[in-house]
Amino acid sequence: MLNIFLQSNPEAIENLILPDSVQKARFAEAVRHIANMDMQDVWQQIAEWVVWTGIKIVISLAIFYVARWALRRIVAFADRVMTLRRVEISLHSFLLTAIRTLGYVIIFITLVSILGFDSTTFVAMLASMGLAIGMALSGTLQNFAGGVMVLVLRPYRVGDYIEAQGVSGTVTNIQLFTTIVQTADKQTIYIPNNAISTSIINNYSTSTTRRCSWKISVSYGDDYDAIRDAMLMIIHRDGRALAEPAPSVRINALADSAVVVEARAWVKNSEYWDFYDSTTEAFYKELPQHGAHFPYPQLDVHITSRPAANDRQSEN
């Protein structure tokens, strides 16, 4: 590598192989030049540099405050537009943060250029820092990318009841790195966005209606017609079941020790659990009054006696 550098830079070769006498001569010439300098010119140059630097600082401060004021107005305008458009709250917050961050980065690079620094150096430095941080936080960046995908594609929103990664609950917040889910027993679960964005998500809130289903086991020999009419009566009596699709009752399976009767009814999504729980309780309490018997798993054991060994010998 050093050989390539030297071959491509002849001046560097000359500087490296200068004899000591030449280097001493150049140093002495530099000292004489400094000694013969006119101090008035030096102070004048320093004063000009201070004045020009002060002017650039004042201009930079003025541009900073004006740009910050304009950025705040842009963020406020974007906020109003997204509010009127009813953009989902998590995407709303993410976009405002992105606009604000991008705006400050542009302001910083502009000020660096005005102050006389090479902006490309700062851009390259920021890029190298981003690469190093990205390699160190690869898992975190994957969660960030998953959060962006969730916010853009929106497989679920805040307030939806979902099932993902073995967790069921209501989405309370969608952050850039995690999705916060609150379960029915008020547990707060933090799911990494990378995991949830690549998994199967069951969103129960995308439809306004939901089907309730019950599978009731009754004994062989029970009056199926009476049980079916009783189940339909219980469902219609509640009043929350939708007329279309109409509730239905059918035999689901003929199991080993029971007849499995399945009832189905559609209800509004918001009323699902209340309707399901109350109807399940009504089935348990009232179906026995209409001739239903809930069988228990049974095992019949038949014992066959055999003659003892001594008895067989005596017979012989």
mmCIF file of C-alpha atoms in Angstrom:
data_model
loop_
_atom_site.group_PDB
_atom_site.id
_atom_site.type_symbol
_atom_site.label_atom_id
_atom_site.label_comp_id
_atom_site.label_asym_id
_atom_site.label_seq_id
_atom_site.Cartn_x
_atom_site.Cartn_y
_atom_site.Cartn_z
ATOM 1 C CA MET A 1 0.000 0.000 0.000
ATOM 2 C CA LEU A 2 2.866 2.399 0.866
ATOM 3 C CA ASN A 3 4.582 1.644 -2.448
ATOM 4 C CA ILE A 4 1.410 2.434 -4.388
ATOM 5 C CA PHE A 5 1.031 5.705 -2.461
ATOM 6 C CA LEU A 6 4.595 6.757 -3.162
ATOM 7 C CA GLN A 7 4.368 5.859 -6.839
ATOM 8 C CA SER A 8 1.213 7.965 -7.258
ATOM 9 C CA ASN A 9 2.678 10.942 -5.305
ATOM 10 C CA PRO A 10 6.140 11.949 -6.607
ATOM 11 C CA GLU A 11 6.164 15.061 -4.395
ATOM 12 C CA ALA A 12 5.755 12.884 -1.319
ATOM 13 C CA ILE A 13 8.847 10.918 -2.404
ATOM 14 C CA GLU A 14 10.856 14.108 -2.702
ATOM 15 C CA ASN A 15 9.764 15.293 0.741
ATOM 16 C CA LEU A 16 10.644 11.970 2.291
ATOM 17 C CA ILE A 17 14.140 11.728 0.784
ATOM 18 C CA LEU A 18 15.254 15.362 1.357
ATOM 19 C CA PRO A 19 18.663 15.479 3.034
ATOM 20 C CA ASP A 20 19.002 17.103 6.442
ATOM 21 C CA SER A 21 20.864 20.130 5.041
ATOM 22 C CA VAL A 22 17.981 21.021 2.729
ATOM 23 C CA GLN A 23 15.430 20.591 5.500
ATOM 24 C CA LYS A 24 17.492 22.826 7.835
ATOM 25 C CA ALA A 25 17.753 25.452 5.117
ATOM 26 C CA ARG A 26 14.016 25.497 4.589
ATOM 27 C CA PHE A 27 13.414 25.776 8.318
ATOM 28 C CA ALA A 28 15.809 28.699 8.575
ATOM 29 C CA GLU A 29 14.074 30.427 5.654
ATOM 30 C CA ALA A 30 10.731 30.031 7.412
ATOM 31 C CA VAL A 31 12.139 31.522 10.628
ATOM 32 C CA ARG A 32 13.558 34.538 8.712
ATOM 33 C CA HIS A 33 10.206 35.042 7.009
ATOM 34 C CA ILE A 34 8.409 35.130 10.355
ATOM 35 C CA ALA A 35 11.013 37.495 11.829
ATOM 36 C CA ASN A 36 10.705 39.928 8.906
ATOM 37 C CA MET A 37 6.897 39.986 8.978
ATOM 38 C CA ASP A 38 5.253 43.355 9.488
ATOM 39 C CA MET A 39 3.281 43.059 12.745
ATOM 40 C CA GLN A 40 0.870 45.717 11.556
ATOM 41 C CA ASP A 41 -0.086 43.527 8.618
ATOM 42 C CA VAL A 42 -0.400 40.547 10.940
ATOM 43 C CA TRP A 43 -2.756 42.377 13.281
ATOM 44 C CA GLN A 44 -4.688 43.706 10.328
ATOM 45 C CA GLN A 45 -5.146 40.184 8.971
ATOM 46 C CA ILE A 46 -6.191 38.949 12.406
ATOM 47 C CA ALA A 47 -8.703 41.789 12.710
ATOM 48 C CA GLU A 48 -10.090 41.061 9.265
ATOM 49 C CA TRP A 49 -10.403 37.380 10.123
ATOM 50 C CA VAL A 50 -12.159 38.150 13.427
ATOM 51 C CA VAL A 51 -14.576 40.576 11.744
ATOM 52 C CA TRP A 52 -15.357 38.201 8.897
ATOM 53 C CA THR A 53 -15.764 35.265 11.274
ATOM 54 C CA GLY A 54 -18.059 37.343 13.475
ATOM 55 C CA ILE A 55 -20.152 38.293 10.448
ATOM 56 C CA LYS A 56 -20.436 34.620 9.440
ATOM 57 C CA ILE A 57 -21.453 33.667 12.987
ATOM 58 C CA VAL A 58 -24.115 36.386 13.052
ATOM 59 C CA ILE A 59 -25.414 35.289 9.658
ATOM 60 C CA SER A 60 -25.421 31.661 10.796
ATOM 61 C CA LEU A 61 -27.376 32.515 13.949
ATOM 62 C CA ALA A 62 -29.891 34.519 11.948
ATOM 63 C CA ILE A 63 -30.317 31.691 9.461
ATOM 64 C CA PHE A 64 -30.647 29.174 12.313
ATOM 65 C CA TYR A 65 -33.473 31.059 14.025
ATOM 66 C CA VAL A 66 -35.280 31.768 10.763
ATOM 67 C CA ALA A 67 -34.904 28.154 9.613
ATOM 68 C CA ARG A 68 -36.064 26.846 12.995
ATOM 69 C CA TRP A 69 -39.121 29.123 12.839
ATOM 70 C CA ALA A 70 -39.887 27.913 9.315
ATOM 71 C CA LEU A 71 -39.403 24.270 10.359
ATOM 72 C CA ARG A 72 -41.854 24.686 13.230
ATOM 73 C CA ARG A 73 -44.410 26.142 10.835
ATOM 74 C CA ILE A 74 -43.875 23.238 8.432
ATOM 75 C CA VAL A 75 -44.310 20.715 11.238
ATOM 76 C CA ALA A 76 -47.443 22.495 12.477
ATOM 77 C CA PHE A 77 -48.864 22.558 8.935
ATOM 78 C CA ALA A 78 -48.149 18.845 8.476
ATOM 79 C CA ASP A 79 -49.755 18.185 11.849
ATOM 80 C CA ARG A 80 -52.953 19.998 10.838
ATOM 81 C CA VAL A 81 -53.099 18.241 7.464
ATOM 82 C CA MET A 82 -52.676 14.784 9.013
ATOM 83 C CA THR A 83 -55.241 15.619 11.692
ATOM 84 C CA LEU A 84 -57.784 16.654 9.051
ATOM 85 C CA ARG A 85 -56.960 13.536 7.035
ATOM 86 C CA ARG A 86 -57.381 11.457 10.201
ATOM 87 C CA VAL A 87 -54.026 9.782 9.765
ATOM 88 C CA GLU A 88 -53.505 6.929 12.225
ATOM 89 C CA ILE A 89 -52.001 8.292 15.450
ATOM 90 C CA SER A 90 -48.828 6.188 15.376
ATOM 91 C CA LEU A 91 -48.036 7.062 11.747
ATOM 92 C CA HIS A 92 -48.914 10.679 12.544
ATOM 93 C CA SER A 93 -46.327 10.849 15.337
ATOM 94 C CA PHE A 94 -43.680 9.029 13.298
ATOM 95 C CA LEU A 95 -44.008 11.372 10.298
ATOM 96 C CA LEU A 96 -43.797 14.494 12.457
ATOM 97 C CA THR A 97 -40.637 13.167 14.123
ATOM 98 C CA ALA A 98 -39.112 12.305 10.739
ATOM 99 C CA ILE A 99 -39.878 15.772 9.312
ATOM 100 C CA ARG A 100 -38.434 17.497 12.360
ATOM 101 C CA THR A 101 -35.254 15.380 12.368
ATOM 102 C CA LEU A 102 -34.654 15.792 8.623
ATOM 103 C CA GLY A 103 -35.176 19.549 8.930
ATOM 104 C CA TYR A 104 -32.567 19.912 11.679
ATOM 105 C CA VAL A 105 -30.069 17.828 9.705
ATOM 106 C CA ILE A 106 -30.492 20.133 6.685
ATOM 107 C CA ILE A 107 -30.112 23.214 8.910
ATOM 108 C CA PHE A 108 -26.922 21.798 10.467
ATOM 109 C CA ILE A 109 -25.303 21.062 7.098
ATOM 110 C CA THR A 110 -26.244 24.541 5.820
ATOM 111 C CA LEU A 111 -24.702 26.260 8.841
ATOM 112 C CA VAL A 112 -21.523 24.211 8.528
ATOM 113 C CA SER A 113 -21.166 25.357 4.899
ATOM 114 C CA ILE A 114 -21.763 29.005 5.822
ATOM 115 C CA LEU A 115 -19.108 28.886 8.551
ATOM 116 C CA GLY A 116 -16.569 27.780 5.964
ATOM 117 C CA PHE A 117 -16.219 24.119 6.798
ATOM 118 C CA ASP A 118 -16.309 21.439 4.139
ATOM 119 C CA SER A 119 -19.824 20.014 4.354
ATOM 120 C CA THR A 120 -18.826 16.884 2.450
ATOM 121 C CA THR A 121 -16.503 15.993 5.315
ATOM 122 C CA PHE A 122 -19.348 16.209 7.812
ATOM 123 C CA VAL A 123 -21.644 14.215 5.531
ATOM 124 C CA ALA A 124 -19.000 11.508 5.179
ATOM 125 C CA MET A 125 -18.444 11.538 8.942
ATOM 126 C CA LEU A 126 -22.174 11.191 9.602
ATOM 127 C CA ALA A 127 -22.379 8.357 7.080
ATOM 128 C CA SER A 128 -19.484 6.492 8.695
ATOM 129 C CA MET A 129 -20.973 7.026 12.146
ATOM 130 C CA GLY A 130 -24.328 5.748 10.881
ATOM 131 C CA LEU A 131 -22.638 2.660 9.425
ATOM 132 C CA ALA A 132 -20.794 1.925 12.668
ATOM 133 C CA ILE A 133 -23.903 2.440 14.770
ATOM 134 C CA GLY A 134 -25.942 0.339 12.342
ATOM 135 C CA MET A 135 -23.513 -2.570 12.628
ATOM 136 C CA ALA A 136 -23.539 -2.323 16.415
ATOM 137 C CA LEU A 137 -27.310 -2.030 16.641
ATOM 138 C CA SER A 138 -28.370 -4.318 13.808
ATOM 139 C CA GLY A 139 -31.181 -5.874 15.850
ATOM 140 C CA THR A 140 -32.492 -2.473 16.884
ATOM 141 C CA LEU A 141 -32.430 -1.259 13.281
ATOM 142 C CA GLN A 142 -34.356 -4.360 12.227
ATOM 143 C CA ASN A 143 -36.997 -3.434 14.795
ATOM 144 C CA PHE A 144 -36.980 0.121 13.416
ATOM 145 C CA ALA A 145 -37.487 -1.195 9.873
ATOM 146 C CA GLY A 146 -40.278 -3.440 11.154
ATOM 147 C CA GLY A 147 -41.892 -0.444 12.839
ATOM 148 C CA VAL A 148 -41.778 1.522 9.600
ATOM 149 C CA MET A 149 -43.384 -1.405 7.748
ATOM 150 C CA VAL A 150 -46.124 -1.648 10.384
ATOM 151 C CA LEU A 151 -46.790 2.091 10.240
ATOM 152 C CA VAL A 152 -46.886 2.136 6.432
ATOM 153 C CA LEU A 153 -48.773 -1.102 5.740
ATOM 154 C CA ARG A 154 -50.914 -0.862 8.913
ATOM 155 C CA PRO A 155 -51.891 -4.502 9.468
ATOM 156 C CA TYR A 156 -53.246 -3.248 12.789
ATOM 157 C CA ARG A 157 -53.883 0.084 14.469
ATOM 158 C CA VAL A 158 -54.062 1.461 17.966
ATOM 159 C CA GLY A 159 -57.202 0.067 19.589
ATOM 160 C CA ASP A 160 -57.332 -3.138 17.514
ATOM 161 C CA TYR A 161 -57.602 -6.494 19.227
ATOM 162 C CA ILE A 162 -54.954 -8.765 17.727
ATOM 163 C CA GLU A 163 -53.291 -12.113 18.238
ATOM 164 C CA ALA A 164 -49.596 -12.372 17.334
ATOM 165 C CA GLN A 165 -46.466 -14.018 18.694
ATOM 166 C CA GLY A 166 -48.589 -16.052 21.102
ATOM 167 C CA VAL A 167 -50.089 -12.902 22.656
ATOM 168 C CA SER A 168 -53.694 -11.716 22.441
ATOM 169 C CA GLY A 169 -54.731 -8.231 23.461
ATOM 170 C CA THR A 170 -55.544 -4.661 22.503
ATOM 171 C CA VAL A 171 -52.888 -2.540 20.808
ATOM 172 C CA THR A 172 -52.298 0.517 23.000
ATOM 173 C CA ASN A 173 -49.305 2.046 21.220
ATOM 174 C CA ILE A 174 -47.156 1.461 18.125
ATOM 175 C CA GLN A 175 -43.642 2.748 18.670
ATOM 176 C CA LEU A 176 -40.699 2.717 16.279
ATOM 177 C CA PHE A 177 -39.115 -0.334 17.900
ATOM 178 C CA THR A 178 -41.924 -2.109 19.763
ATOM 179 C CA THR A 179 -45.675 -2.614 19.701
ATOM 180 C CA ILE A 180 -47.379 -2.378 23.084
ATOM 181 C CA VAL A 181 -50.283 -4.776 23.659
ATOM 182 C CA GLN A 182 -52.507 -4.895 26.746
ATOM 183 C CA THR A 183 -54.045 -8.281 27.480
ATOM 184 C CA ALA A 184 -57.512 -8.886 28.909
ATOM 185 C CA ASP A 185 -56.047 -9.259 32.421
ATOM 186 C CA LYS A 186 -54.266 -5.876 32.085
ATOM 187 C CA GLN A 187 -50.771 -7.182 31.389
ATOM 188 C CA THR A 188 -48.638 -4.902 29.228
ATOM 189 C CA ILE A 189 -46.684 -6.816 26.583
ATOM 190 C CA TYR A 190 -43.899 -5.255 24.479
ATOM 191 C CA ILE A 191 -43.480 -7.081 21.154
ATOM 192 C CA PRO A 192 -40.430 -6.224 18.954
ATOM 193 C CA ASN A 193 -41.596 -4.812 15.656
ATOM 194 C CA ASN A 194 -39.220 -6.998 13.651
ATOM 195 C CA ALA A 195 -40.826 -10.122 15.106
ATOM 196 C CA ILE A 196 -44.423 -8.973 14.761
ATOM 197 C CA SER A 197 -43.971 -7.566 11.237
ATOM 198 C CA THR A 198 -42.791 -10.957 9.946
ATOM 199 C CA SER A 199 -45.268 -13.115 11.874
ATOM 200 C CA ILE A 200 -48.874 -14.154 11.320
ATOM 201 C CA ILE A 201 -51.201 -11.494 12.748
ATOM 202 C CA ASN A 202 -54.825 -12.241 13.514
ATOM 203 C CA ASN A 203 -56.632 -8.906 13.664
ATOM 204 C CA TYR A 204 -60.112 -9.300 15.140
ATOM 205 C CA SER A 205 -61.000 -5.623 14.711
ATOM 206 C CA THR A 206 -60.853 -5.244 10.943
ATOM 207 C CA SER A 207 -64.486 -6.372 10.560
ATOM 208 C CA THR A 208 -67.492 -4.755 12.215
ATOM 209 C CA THR A 209 -69.056 -8.170 12.922
ATOM 210 C CA ARG A 210 -67.775 -11.422 14.367
ATOM 211 C CA ARG A 211 -69.134 -14.939 14.601
ATOM 212 C CA CYS A 212 -69.691 -16.653 17.933
ATOM 213 C CA SER A 213 -69.508 -20.432 17.969
ATOM 214 C CA TRP A 214 -70.380 -22.930 20.713
ATOM 215 C CA LYS A 215 -69.839 -26.688 20.658
ATOM 216 C CA ILE A 216 -72.009 -28.476 23.223
ATOM 217 C CA SER A 217 -71.685 -32.215 23.881
ATOM 218 C CA VAL A 218 -74.939 -34.019 24.737
ATOM 219 C CA SER A 219 -75.629 -37.681 25.370
ATOM 220 C CA TYR A 220 -76.782 -40.150 22.766
ATOM 221 C CA GLY A 221 -80.535 -40.558 23.021
ATOM 222 C CA ASP A 222 -81.242 -36.916 23.983
ATOM 223 C CA ASP A 223 -83.954 -35.124 22.024
ATOM 224 C CA TYR A 224 -81.902 -33.205 19.449
ATOM 225 C CA ASP A 225 -84.867 -31.211 18.120
ATOM 226 C CA ALA A 226 -85.740 -29.937 21.588
ATOM 227 C CA ILE A 227 -82.110 -29.037 22.293
ATOM 228 C CA ARG A 228 -81.778 -27.230 18.949
ATOM 229 C CA ASP A 229 -84.961 -25.199 19.540
ATOM 230 C CA ALA A 230 -83.794 -24.332 23.066
ATOM 231 C CA MET A 231 -80.406 -23.089 21.842
ATOM 232 C CA LEU A 232 -81.997 -20.947 19.141
ATOM 233 C CA MET A 233 -84.466 -19.550 21.673
ATOM 234 C CA ILE A 234 -81.614 -18.579 24.035
ATOM 235 C CA ILE A 235 -79.682 -16.865 21.227
ATOM 236 C CA HIS A 236 -82.706 -14.896 19.915
ATOM 237 C CA ARG A 237 -83.849 -13.967 23.424
ATOM 238 C CA ASP A 238 -80.585 -12.116 24.102
ATOM 239 C CA GLY A 239 -81.349 -9.676 21.268
ATOM 240 C CA ARG A 240 -77.756 -8.963 20.249
ATOM 241 C CA ALA A 241 -77.470 -11.628 17.552
ATOM 242 C CA LEU A 242 -77.734 -10.266 14.017
ATOM 243 C CA ALA A 243 -80.646 -11.349 11.847
ATOM 244 C CA GLU A 244 -78.353 -11.780 8.830
ATOM 245 C CA PRO A 245 -76.563 -14.152 8.751
ATOM 246 C CA ALA A 246 -79.204 -15.903 10.810
ATOM 247 C CA PRO A 247 -78.214 -17.981 13.865
ATOM 248 C CA SER A 248 -77.991 -21.707 13.215
ATOM 249 C CA VAL A 249 -77.674 -24.969 15.154
ATOM 250 C CA ARG A 250 -76.406 -28.227 13.676
ATOM 251 C CA ILE A 251 -74.821 -31.526 14.647
ATOM 252 C CA ASN A 252 -71.079 -31.049 14.361
ATOM 253 C CA ALA A 253 -69.852 -34.582 15.111
ATOM 254 C CA LEU A 254 -70.862 -37.970 16.433
ATOM 255 C CA ALA A 255 -68.098 -38.508 18.961
ATOM 256 C CA ASP A 256 -67.260 -41.650 20.919
ATOM 257 C CA SER A 257 -69.341 -40.798 23.962
ATOM 258 C CA ALA A 258 -71.369 -37.725 22.928
ATOM 259 C CA VAL A 259 -73.173 -35.918 20.156
ATOM 260 C CA VAL A 260 -71.470 -32.565 19.492
ATOM 261 C CA VAL A 261 -74.019 -29.844 18.713
ATOM 262 C CA GLU A 262 -72.668 -26.578 17.310
ATOM 263 C CA ALA A 263 -74.475 -23.232 17.509
ATOM 264 C CA ARG A 264 -73.418 -20.196 15.481
ATOM 265 C CA ALA A 265 -74.479 -16.560 15.664
ATOM 266 C CA TRP A 266 -73.099 -13.289 14.305
ATOM 267 C CA VAL A 267 -72.804 -10.255 16.527
ATOM 268 C CA LYS A 268 -71.237 -6.795 16.471
ATOM 269 C CA ASN A 269 -67.519 -6.880 17.136
ATOM 270 C CA SER A 270 -67.797 -4.647 20.188
ATOM 271 C CA GLU A 271 -70.396 -6.956 21.772
ATOM 272 C CA TYR A 272 -68.619 -10.257 21.094
ATOM 273 C CA TRP A 273 -67.330 -11.191 24.542
ATOM 274 C CA ASP A 274 -70.379 -10.054 26.509
ATOM 275 C CA PHE A 275 -72.684 -11.955 24.188
ATOM 276 C CA TYR A 276 -70.475 -15.040 24.113
ATOM 277 C CA ASP A 277 -70.097 -15.249 27.896
ATOM 278 C CA SER A 278 -73.761 -14.645 28.721
ATOM 279 C CA THR A 279 -74.964 -17.139 26.105
ATOM 280 C CA THR A 280 -72.503 -19.795 27.271
ATOM 281 C CA GLU A 281 -73.811 -19.426 30.819
ATOM 282 C CA ALA A 282 -77.422 -19.644 29.594
ATOM 283 C CA PHE A 283 -76.652 -22.867 27.681
ATOM 284 C CA TYR A 284 -75.179 -24.461 30.784
ATOM 285 C CA LYS A 285 -78.066 -23.488 33.028
ATOM 286 C CA GLU A 286 -81.060 -24.004 30.733
ATOM 287 C CA LEU A 287 -80.266 -26.846 28.345
ATOM 288 C CA PRO A 288 -80.656 -29.543 31.041
ATOM 289 C CA GLN A 289 -84.241 -28.274 31.518
ATOM 290 C CA HIS A 290 -84.889 -29.193 27.862
ATOM 291 C CA GLY A 291 -83.607 -32.753 28.146
ATOM 292 C CA ALA A 292 -79.898 -32.228 27.489
ATOM 293 C CA HIS A 293 -77.392 -34.318 29.424
ATOM 294 C CA PHE A 294 -73.751 -33.287 29.407
ATOM 295 C CA PRO A 295 -71.801 -36.551 29.327
ATOM 296 C CA TYR A 296 -68.546 -37.180 31.126
ATOM 297 C CA PRO A 297 -65.761 -39.134 29.453
ATOM 298 C CA GLN A 298 -66.300 -42.756 30.431
ATOM 299 C CA LEU A 299 -64.265 -45.930 30.153
ATOM 300 C CA ASP A 300 -65.929 -49.319 30.521
ATOM 301 C CA VAL A 301 -63.648 -52.053 31.886
ATOM 302 C CA HIS A 302 -64.754 -55.692 31.537
ATOM 303 C CA ILE A 303 -63.000 -58.234 33.817
ATOM 304 C CA THR A 304 -63.074 -61.880 32.773
ATOM 305 C CA SER A 305 -62.185 -64.356 35.577
ATOM 306 C CA ARG A 306 -59.908 -67.277 34.808
ATOM 307 C CA PRO A 307 -59.530 -70.550 36.821
ATOM 308 C CA ALA A 308 -56.547 -70.666 39.135
ATOM 309 C CA ALA A 309 -53.538 -72.824 38.265
ATOM 310 C CA ASN A 310 -54.168 -75.282 41.188
ATOM 311 C CA ASP A 311 -57.743 -75.775 40.037
ATOM 312 C CA ARG A 312 -56.598 -76.656 36.528
ATOM 313 C CA GLN A 313 -54.074 -79.155 37.928
ATOM 314 C CA SER A 314 -56.714 -80.788 40.146
ATOM 315 C CA GLU A 315 -59.018 -81.118 37.172
ATOM 316 C CA ASN A 316 -56.251 -82.876 35.289
#
